[in-house]
Each structure stands twice: as C-alpha cells, then as structure tokens.
PDB file of C-alpha atoms in Angstrom:
ATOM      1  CA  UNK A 229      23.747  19.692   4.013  1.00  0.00           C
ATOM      2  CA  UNK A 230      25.354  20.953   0.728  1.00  0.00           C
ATOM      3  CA  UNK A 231      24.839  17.004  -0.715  1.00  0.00           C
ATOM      4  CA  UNK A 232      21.479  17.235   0.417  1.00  0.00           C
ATOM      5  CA  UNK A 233      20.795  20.182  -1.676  1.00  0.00           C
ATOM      6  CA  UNK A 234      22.019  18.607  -4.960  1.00  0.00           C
ATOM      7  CA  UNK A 235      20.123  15.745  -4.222  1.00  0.00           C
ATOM      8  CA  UNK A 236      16.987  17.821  -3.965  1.00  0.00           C
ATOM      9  CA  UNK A 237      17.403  19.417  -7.364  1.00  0.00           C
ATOM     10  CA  UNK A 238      18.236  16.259  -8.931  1.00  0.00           C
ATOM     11  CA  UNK A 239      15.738  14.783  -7.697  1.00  0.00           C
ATOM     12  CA  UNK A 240      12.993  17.612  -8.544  1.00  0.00           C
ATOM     13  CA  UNK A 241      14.621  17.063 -12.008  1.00  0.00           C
ATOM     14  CA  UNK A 242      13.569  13.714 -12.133  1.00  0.00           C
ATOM     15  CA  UNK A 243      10.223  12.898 -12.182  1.00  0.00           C
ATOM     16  CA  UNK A 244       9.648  14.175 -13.188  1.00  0.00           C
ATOM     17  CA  UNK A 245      10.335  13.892 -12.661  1.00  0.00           C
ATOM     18  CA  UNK A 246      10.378  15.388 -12.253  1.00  0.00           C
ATOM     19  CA  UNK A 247      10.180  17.749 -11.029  1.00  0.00           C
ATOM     20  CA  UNK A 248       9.953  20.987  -8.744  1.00  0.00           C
ATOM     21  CA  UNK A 249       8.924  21.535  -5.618  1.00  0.00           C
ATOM     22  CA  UNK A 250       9.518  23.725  -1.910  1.00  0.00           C
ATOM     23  CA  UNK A 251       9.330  23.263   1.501  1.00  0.00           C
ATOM     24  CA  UNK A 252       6.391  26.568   1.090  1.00  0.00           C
ATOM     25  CA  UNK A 253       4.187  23.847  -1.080  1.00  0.00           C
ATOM     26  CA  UNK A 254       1.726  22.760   0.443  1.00  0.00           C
ATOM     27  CA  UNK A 255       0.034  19.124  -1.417  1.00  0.00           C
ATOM     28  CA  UNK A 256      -3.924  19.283  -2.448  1.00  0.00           C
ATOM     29  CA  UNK A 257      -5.546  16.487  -0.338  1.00  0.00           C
ATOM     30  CA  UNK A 258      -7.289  15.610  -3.126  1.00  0.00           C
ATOM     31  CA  UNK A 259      -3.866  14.581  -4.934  1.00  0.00           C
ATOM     32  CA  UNK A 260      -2.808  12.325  -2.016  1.00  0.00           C
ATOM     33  CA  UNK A 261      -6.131  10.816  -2.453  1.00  0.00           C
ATOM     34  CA  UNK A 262      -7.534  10.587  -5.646  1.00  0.00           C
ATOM     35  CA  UNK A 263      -5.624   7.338  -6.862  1.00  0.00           C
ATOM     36  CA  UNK A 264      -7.108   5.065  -4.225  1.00  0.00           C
ATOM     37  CA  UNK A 265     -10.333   6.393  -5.273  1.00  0.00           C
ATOM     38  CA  UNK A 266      -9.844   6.266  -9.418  1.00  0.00           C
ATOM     39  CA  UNK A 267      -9.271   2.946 -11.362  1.00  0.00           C
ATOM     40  CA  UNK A 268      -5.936   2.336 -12.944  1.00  0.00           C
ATOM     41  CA  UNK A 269      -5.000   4.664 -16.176  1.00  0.00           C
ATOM     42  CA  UNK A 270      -2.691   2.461 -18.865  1.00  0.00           C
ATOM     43  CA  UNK A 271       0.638   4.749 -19.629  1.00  0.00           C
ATOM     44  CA  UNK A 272       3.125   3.167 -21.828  1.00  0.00           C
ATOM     45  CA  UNK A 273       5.704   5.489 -23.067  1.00  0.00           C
ATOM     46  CA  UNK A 274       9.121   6.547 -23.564  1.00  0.00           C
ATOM     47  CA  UNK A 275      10.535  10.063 -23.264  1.00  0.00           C
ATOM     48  CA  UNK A 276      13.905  11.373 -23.701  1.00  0.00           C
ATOM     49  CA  UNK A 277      14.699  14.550 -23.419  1.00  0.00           C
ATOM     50  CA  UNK A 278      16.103  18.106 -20.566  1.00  0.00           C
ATOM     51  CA  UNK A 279      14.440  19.374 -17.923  1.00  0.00           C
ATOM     52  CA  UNK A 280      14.777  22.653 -15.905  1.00  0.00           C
ATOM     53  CA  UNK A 281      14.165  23.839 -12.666  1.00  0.00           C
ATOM     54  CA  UNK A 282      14.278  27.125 -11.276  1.00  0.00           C
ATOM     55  CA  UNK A 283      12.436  27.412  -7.382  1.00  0.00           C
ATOM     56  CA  UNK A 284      13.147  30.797  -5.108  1.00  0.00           C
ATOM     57  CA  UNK A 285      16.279  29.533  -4.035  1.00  0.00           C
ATOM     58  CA  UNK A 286      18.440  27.159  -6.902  1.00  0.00           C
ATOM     59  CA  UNK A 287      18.169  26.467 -10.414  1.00  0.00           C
ATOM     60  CA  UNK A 288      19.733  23.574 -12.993  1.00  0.00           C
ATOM     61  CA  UNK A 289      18.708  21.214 -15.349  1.00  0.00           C
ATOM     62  CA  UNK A 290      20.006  17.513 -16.516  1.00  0.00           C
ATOM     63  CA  UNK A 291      19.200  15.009 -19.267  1.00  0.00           C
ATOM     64  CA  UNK A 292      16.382  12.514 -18.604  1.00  0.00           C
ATOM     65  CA  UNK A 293      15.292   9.107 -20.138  1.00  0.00           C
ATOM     66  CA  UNK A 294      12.072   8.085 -18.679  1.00  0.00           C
ATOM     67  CA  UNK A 295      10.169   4.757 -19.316  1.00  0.00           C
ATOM     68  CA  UNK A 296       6.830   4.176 -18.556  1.00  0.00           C
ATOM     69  CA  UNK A 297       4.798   0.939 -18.214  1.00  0.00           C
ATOM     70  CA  UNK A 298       1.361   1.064 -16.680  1.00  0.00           C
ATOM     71  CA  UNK A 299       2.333   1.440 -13.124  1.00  0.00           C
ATOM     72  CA  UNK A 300       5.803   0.624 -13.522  1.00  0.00           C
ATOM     73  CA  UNK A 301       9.027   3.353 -14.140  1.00  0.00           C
ATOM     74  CA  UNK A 302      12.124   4.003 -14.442  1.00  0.00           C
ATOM     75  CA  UNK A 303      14.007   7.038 -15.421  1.00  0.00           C
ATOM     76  CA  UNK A 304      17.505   7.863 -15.730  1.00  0.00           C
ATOM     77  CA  UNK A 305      19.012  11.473 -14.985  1.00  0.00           C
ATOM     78  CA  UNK A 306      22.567  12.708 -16.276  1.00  0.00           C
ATOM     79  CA  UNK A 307      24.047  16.035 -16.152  1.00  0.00           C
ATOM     80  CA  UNK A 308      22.395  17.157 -12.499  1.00  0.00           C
ATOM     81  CA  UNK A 309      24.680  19.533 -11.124  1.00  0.00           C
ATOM     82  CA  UNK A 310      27.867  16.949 -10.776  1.00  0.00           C
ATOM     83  CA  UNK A 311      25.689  14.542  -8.583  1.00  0.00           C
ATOM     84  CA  UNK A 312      26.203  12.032 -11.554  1.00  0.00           C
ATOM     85  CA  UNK A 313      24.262   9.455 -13.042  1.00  0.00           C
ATOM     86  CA  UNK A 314      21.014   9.370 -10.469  1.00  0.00           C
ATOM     87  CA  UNK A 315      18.951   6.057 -11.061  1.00  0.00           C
ATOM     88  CA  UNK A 316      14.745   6.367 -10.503  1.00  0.00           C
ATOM     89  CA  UNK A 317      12.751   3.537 -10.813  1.00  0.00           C
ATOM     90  CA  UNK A 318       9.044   2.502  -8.806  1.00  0.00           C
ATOM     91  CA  UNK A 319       6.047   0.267  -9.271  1.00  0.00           C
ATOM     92  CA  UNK A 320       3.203   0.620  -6.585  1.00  0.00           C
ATOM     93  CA  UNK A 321       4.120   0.688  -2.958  1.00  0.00           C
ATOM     94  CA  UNK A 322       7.899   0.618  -4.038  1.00  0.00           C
ATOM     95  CA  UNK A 323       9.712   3.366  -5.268  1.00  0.00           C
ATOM     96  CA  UNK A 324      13.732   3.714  -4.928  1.00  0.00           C
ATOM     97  CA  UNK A 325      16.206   6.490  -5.905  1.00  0.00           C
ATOM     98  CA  UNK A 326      19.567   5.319  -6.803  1.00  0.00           C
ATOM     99  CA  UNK A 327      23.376   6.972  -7.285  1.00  0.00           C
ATOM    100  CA  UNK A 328      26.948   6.490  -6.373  1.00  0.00           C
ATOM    101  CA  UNK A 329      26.936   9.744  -3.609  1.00  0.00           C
ATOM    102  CA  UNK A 330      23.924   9.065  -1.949  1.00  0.00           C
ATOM    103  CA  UNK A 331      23.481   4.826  -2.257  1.00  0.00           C
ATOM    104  CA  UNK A 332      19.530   3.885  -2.851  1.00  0.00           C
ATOM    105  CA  UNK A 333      16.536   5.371  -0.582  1.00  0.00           C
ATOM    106  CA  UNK A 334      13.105   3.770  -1.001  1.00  0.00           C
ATOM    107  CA  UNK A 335       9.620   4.991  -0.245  1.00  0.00           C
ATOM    108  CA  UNK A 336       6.372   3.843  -1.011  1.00  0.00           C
ATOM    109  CA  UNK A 337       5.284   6.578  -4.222  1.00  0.00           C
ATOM    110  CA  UNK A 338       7.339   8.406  -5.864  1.00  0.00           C
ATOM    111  CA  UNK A 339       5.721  11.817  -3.759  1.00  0.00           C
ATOM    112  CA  UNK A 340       7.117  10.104  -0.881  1.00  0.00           C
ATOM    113  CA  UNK A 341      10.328   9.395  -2.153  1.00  0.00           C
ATOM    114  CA  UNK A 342      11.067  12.968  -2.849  1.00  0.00           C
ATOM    115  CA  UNK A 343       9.588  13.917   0.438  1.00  0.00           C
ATOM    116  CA  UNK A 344      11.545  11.590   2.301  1.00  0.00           C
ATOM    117  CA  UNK A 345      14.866  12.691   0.439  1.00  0.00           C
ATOM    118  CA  UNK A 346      14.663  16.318   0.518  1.00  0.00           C
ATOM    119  CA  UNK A 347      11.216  17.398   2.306  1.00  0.00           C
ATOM    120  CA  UNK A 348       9.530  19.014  -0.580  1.00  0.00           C
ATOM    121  CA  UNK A 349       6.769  17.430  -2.815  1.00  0.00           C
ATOM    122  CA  UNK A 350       5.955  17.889  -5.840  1.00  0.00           C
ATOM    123  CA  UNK A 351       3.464  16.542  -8.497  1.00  0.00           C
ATOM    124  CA  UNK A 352       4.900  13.373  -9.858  1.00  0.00           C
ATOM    125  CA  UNK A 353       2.049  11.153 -10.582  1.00  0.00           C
ATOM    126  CA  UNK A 354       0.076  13.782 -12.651  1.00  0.00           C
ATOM    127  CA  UNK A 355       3.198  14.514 -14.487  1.00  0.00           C
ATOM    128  CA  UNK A 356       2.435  10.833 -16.204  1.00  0.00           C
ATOM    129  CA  UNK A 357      -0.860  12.059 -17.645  1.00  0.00           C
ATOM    130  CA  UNK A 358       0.561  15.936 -18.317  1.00  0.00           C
ATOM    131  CA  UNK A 359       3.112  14.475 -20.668  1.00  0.00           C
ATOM    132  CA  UNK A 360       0.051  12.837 -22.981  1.00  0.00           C
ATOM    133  CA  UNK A 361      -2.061  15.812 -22.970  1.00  0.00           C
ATOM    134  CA  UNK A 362      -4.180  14.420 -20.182  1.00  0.00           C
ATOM    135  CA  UNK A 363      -5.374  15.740 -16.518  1.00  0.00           C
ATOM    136  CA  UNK A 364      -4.903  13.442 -13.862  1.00  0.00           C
ATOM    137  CA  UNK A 365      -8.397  14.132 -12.127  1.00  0.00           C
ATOM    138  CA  UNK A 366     -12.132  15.087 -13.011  1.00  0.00           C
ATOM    139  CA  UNK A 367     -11.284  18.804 -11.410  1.00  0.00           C
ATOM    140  CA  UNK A 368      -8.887  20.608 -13.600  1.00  0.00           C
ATOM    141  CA  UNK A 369      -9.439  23.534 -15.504  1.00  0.00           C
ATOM    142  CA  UNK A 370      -8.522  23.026 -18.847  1.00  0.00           C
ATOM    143  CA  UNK A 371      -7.869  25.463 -22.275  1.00  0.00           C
ATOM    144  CA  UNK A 372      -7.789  23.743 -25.461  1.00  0.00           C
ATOM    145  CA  UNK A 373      -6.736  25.464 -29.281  1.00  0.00           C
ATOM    146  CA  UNK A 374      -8.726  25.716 -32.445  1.00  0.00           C
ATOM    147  CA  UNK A 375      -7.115  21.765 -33.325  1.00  0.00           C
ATOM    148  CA  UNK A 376      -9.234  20.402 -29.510  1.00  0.00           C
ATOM    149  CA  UNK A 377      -5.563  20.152 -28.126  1.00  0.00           C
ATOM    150  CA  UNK A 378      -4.831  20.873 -24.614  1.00  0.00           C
ATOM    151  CA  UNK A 379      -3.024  24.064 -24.497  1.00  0.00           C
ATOM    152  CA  UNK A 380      -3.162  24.236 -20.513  1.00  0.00           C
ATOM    153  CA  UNK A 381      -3.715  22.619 -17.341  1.00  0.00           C
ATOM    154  CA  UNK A 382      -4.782  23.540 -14.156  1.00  0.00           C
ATOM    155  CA  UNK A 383      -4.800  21.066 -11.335  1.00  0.00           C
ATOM    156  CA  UNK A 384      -3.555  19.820  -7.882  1.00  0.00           C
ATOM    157  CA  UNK A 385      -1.611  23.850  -7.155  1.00  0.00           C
ATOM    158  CA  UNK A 386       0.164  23.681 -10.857  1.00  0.00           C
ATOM    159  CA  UNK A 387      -0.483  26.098 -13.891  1.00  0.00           C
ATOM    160  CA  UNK A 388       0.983  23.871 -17.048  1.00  0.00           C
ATOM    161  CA  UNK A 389       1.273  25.110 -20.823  1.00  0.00           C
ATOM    162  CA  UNK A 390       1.612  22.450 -22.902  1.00  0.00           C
ATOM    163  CA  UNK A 391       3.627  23.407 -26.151  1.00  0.00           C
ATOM    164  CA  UNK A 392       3.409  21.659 -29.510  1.00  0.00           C
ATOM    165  CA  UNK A 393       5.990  22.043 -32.177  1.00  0.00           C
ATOM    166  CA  UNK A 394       3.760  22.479 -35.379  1.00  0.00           C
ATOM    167  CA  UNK A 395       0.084  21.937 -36.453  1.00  0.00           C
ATOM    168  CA  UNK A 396       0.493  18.262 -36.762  1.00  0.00           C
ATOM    169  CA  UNK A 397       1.336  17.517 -33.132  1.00  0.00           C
ATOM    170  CA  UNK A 398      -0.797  15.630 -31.051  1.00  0.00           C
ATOM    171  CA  UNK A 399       0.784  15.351 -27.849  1.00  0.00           C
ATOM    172  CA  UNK A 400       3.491  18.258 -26.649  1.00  0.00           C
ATOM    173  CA  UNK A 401       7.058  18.602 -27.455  1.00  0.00           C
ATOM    174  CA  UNK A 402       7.457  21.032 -24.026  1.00  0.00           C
ATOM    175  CA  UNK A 403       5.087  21.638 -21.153  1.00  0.00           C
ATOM    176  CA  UNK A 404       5.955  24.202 -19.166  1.00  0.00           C
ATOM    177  CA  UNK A 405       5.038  24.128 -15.040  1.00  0.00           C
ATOM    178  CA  UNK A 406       4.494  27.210 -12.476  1.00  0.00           C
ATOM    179  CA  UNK A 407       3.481  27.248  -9.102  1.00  0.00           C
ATOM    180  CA  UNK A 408       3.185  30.088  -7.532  1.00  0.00           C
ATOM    181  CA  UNK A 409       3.842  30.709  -3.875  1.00  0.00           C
ATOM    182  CA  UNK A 410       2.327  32.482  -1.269  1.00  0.00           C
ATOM    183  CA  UNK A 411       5.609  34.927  -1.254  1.00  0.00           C
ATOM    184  CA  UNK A 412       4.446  35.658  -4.791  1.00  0.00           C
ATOM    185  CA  UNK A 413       7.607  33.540  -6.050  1.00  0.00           C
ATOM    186  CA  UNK A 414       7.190  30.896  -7.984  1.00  0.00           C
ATOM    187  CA  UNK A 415       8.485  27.543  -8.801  1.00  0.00           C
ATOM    188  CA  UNK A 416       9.061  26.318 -12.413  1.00  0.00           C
ATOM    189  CA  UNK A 417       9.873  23.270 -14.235  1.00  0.00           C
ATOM    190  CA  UNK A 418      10.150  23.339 -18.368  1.00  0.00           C
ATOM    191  CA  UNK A 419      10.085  19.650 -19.767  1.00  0.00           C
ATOM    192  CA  UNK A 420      11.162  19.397 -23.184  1.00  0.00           C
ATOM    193  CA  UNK A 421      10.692  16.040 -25.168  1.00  0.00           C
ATOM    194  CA  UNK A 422      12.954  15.473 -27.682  1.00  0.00           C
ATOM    195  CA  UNK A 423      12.231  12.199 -28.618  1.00  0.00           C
ATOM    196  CA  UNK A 424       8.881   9.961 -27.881  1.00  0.00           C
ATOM    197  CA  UNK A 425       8.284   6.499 -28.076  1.00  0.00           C
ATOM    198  CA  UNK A 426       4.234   5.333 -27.160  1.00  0.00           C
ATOM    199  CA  UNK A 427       3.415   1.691 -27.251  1.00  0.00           C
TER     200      UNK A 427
END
C-alpha cells in the first residue's frame, strides 16, 4: 500500500503530468468525450522544468522533461519522493508508465493509465493545450490581460492561472492548477517551465 502511494504522487507529478488528482474527483463527461468528437490539434514541444503537488492528503514535487509530438509523448520524472527515475511515454490507444519499483503498466490514454495505477484521474490531455496558452474545448471560461494573453482557464473541474515572466512572454513560464472539492479542500498542481523548446 505504502508503494502504491508514491506511485500515485509520482505519477500525478507526471503528466502532467502531470498532474493531481483524488479519489473525491469526479471526471466531466464531456472530457472523456470530447476527443472522439474534435479533430486532431498539432502539439510539438519540449518542456523542462518542477512540478508540485499538494491534494488533502500528500504533497511533493520532482523534476520533469516532457516531449511532445502531435499525439505522441514521453516524459521523464526525477526526484519523486525516492521512487526514482519514473519513465512516461504514450501515443493513441497505448500509454505505459515505466520504473525500476513498480516494472511498466499500460493503459489505453494517459487518464487511464493513472486511473488504473492509483484510482484517481486527473486532467492530462488538456494539460497539452494549458501549457501553450490554449483550452482544450469550445466550453471554457477564459480571462485574458491588456497584451490578449490568457491569464486563466476554466474547464473540465480545473481553475488554471497561467503566469508569464515579463511583458514579452507569449506562452507561460508557470500555470498554476486548483480544484476544489466538495469537502471545500482542494487539490493543486504548480507547473513551472524552465526551459521551452516549440518546433
């Protein structure tokens, strides 16, 4: 059980990875959805940086390298709570999570994956467009500054600030994610890029 809750914040780490979720969230239909029903968005990216979670019951925070292709990723995590080196990578229909204490577990999205590994879910595949200063569906509610940037997001359960270091930034150095539970806690991941690469 204890390995099982190390993998769950690693993992939550990860996708961003990455990300956060609990066992009191409860998914959006519409996110399960909406990709079937929208046609493919071209991501190509690379993002280095930390990430930090903090849910009702455990926080921590590890080193990420994430690369995106289109569909395809695959992110690295170091530094999560002594689990070691955990390995991410998925394409559609294939996603597996990788490290010496736990071997590999597949799934078929990366929602799944983190499902299937520690029973929470968490919001994964909008995190792709959140990092580019983009909403994953028609629906969100968006705030923008006096530059037209998007300052916040608010879609599929999550409240996200995105953060820019200066005036000259076009896509965030941090974004910042809450989701607030029906126990009025609240879950949070902060993201912060520290070095970009877009192709």
């Amino acid at each position: 059980m204890r390995l099982i809750t190390k993998l769950s914040l690693a993992c939550i780490m990860g996708n961003i990875l990455i990300l956060s979720g609990c066992q009191n969230y409860v998914q959006p239909q519409q996110a399960v959805h909406k990709l079937a029903s929208e046609p493919a968005k071209k991501n190509t990216f690379q993002l280095d940086g930390k990430i930090g979670v903090r849910t009702a019951e455990q926080s921590g925070s590890a080193f990420f390298t994430w690369a995106q292709q289109d569909n395809y990723f695959n992110i690295d995590l170091t530094g999560a709570l002594g689990i070691g080196k955990t390995h991410i990578e998925g394409q559609p229909g294939q996603v597996t999570l990788t490290s010496a204490k736990t071997g590999t577990i597949s799934a078929s999205s990366p929602e799944e994956l983190l499902e299937k590994a520690t029973g929470w879910q968490t919001p994964i595949t909008d995190l792709v467009q959140w990092v580019q200063a983009k909403t994953a569906t028609n629906t969100a509610q968006t705030t923008t500054d006096s530059k037209n940037r998007l300052t916040n997001i608010v879609e599929d359960g999550w409240n996200v600030s995105l953060i820019y270091n200066d005036e000259t930034q076009t896509l965030p150095n941090k974004l910042v994610l809450k989701q607030v539970l029906p126990n009025e806690q609240e879950n949070r991941i902060t993201m912060v890029i520290q070095n970009r690469t877009m192709n």
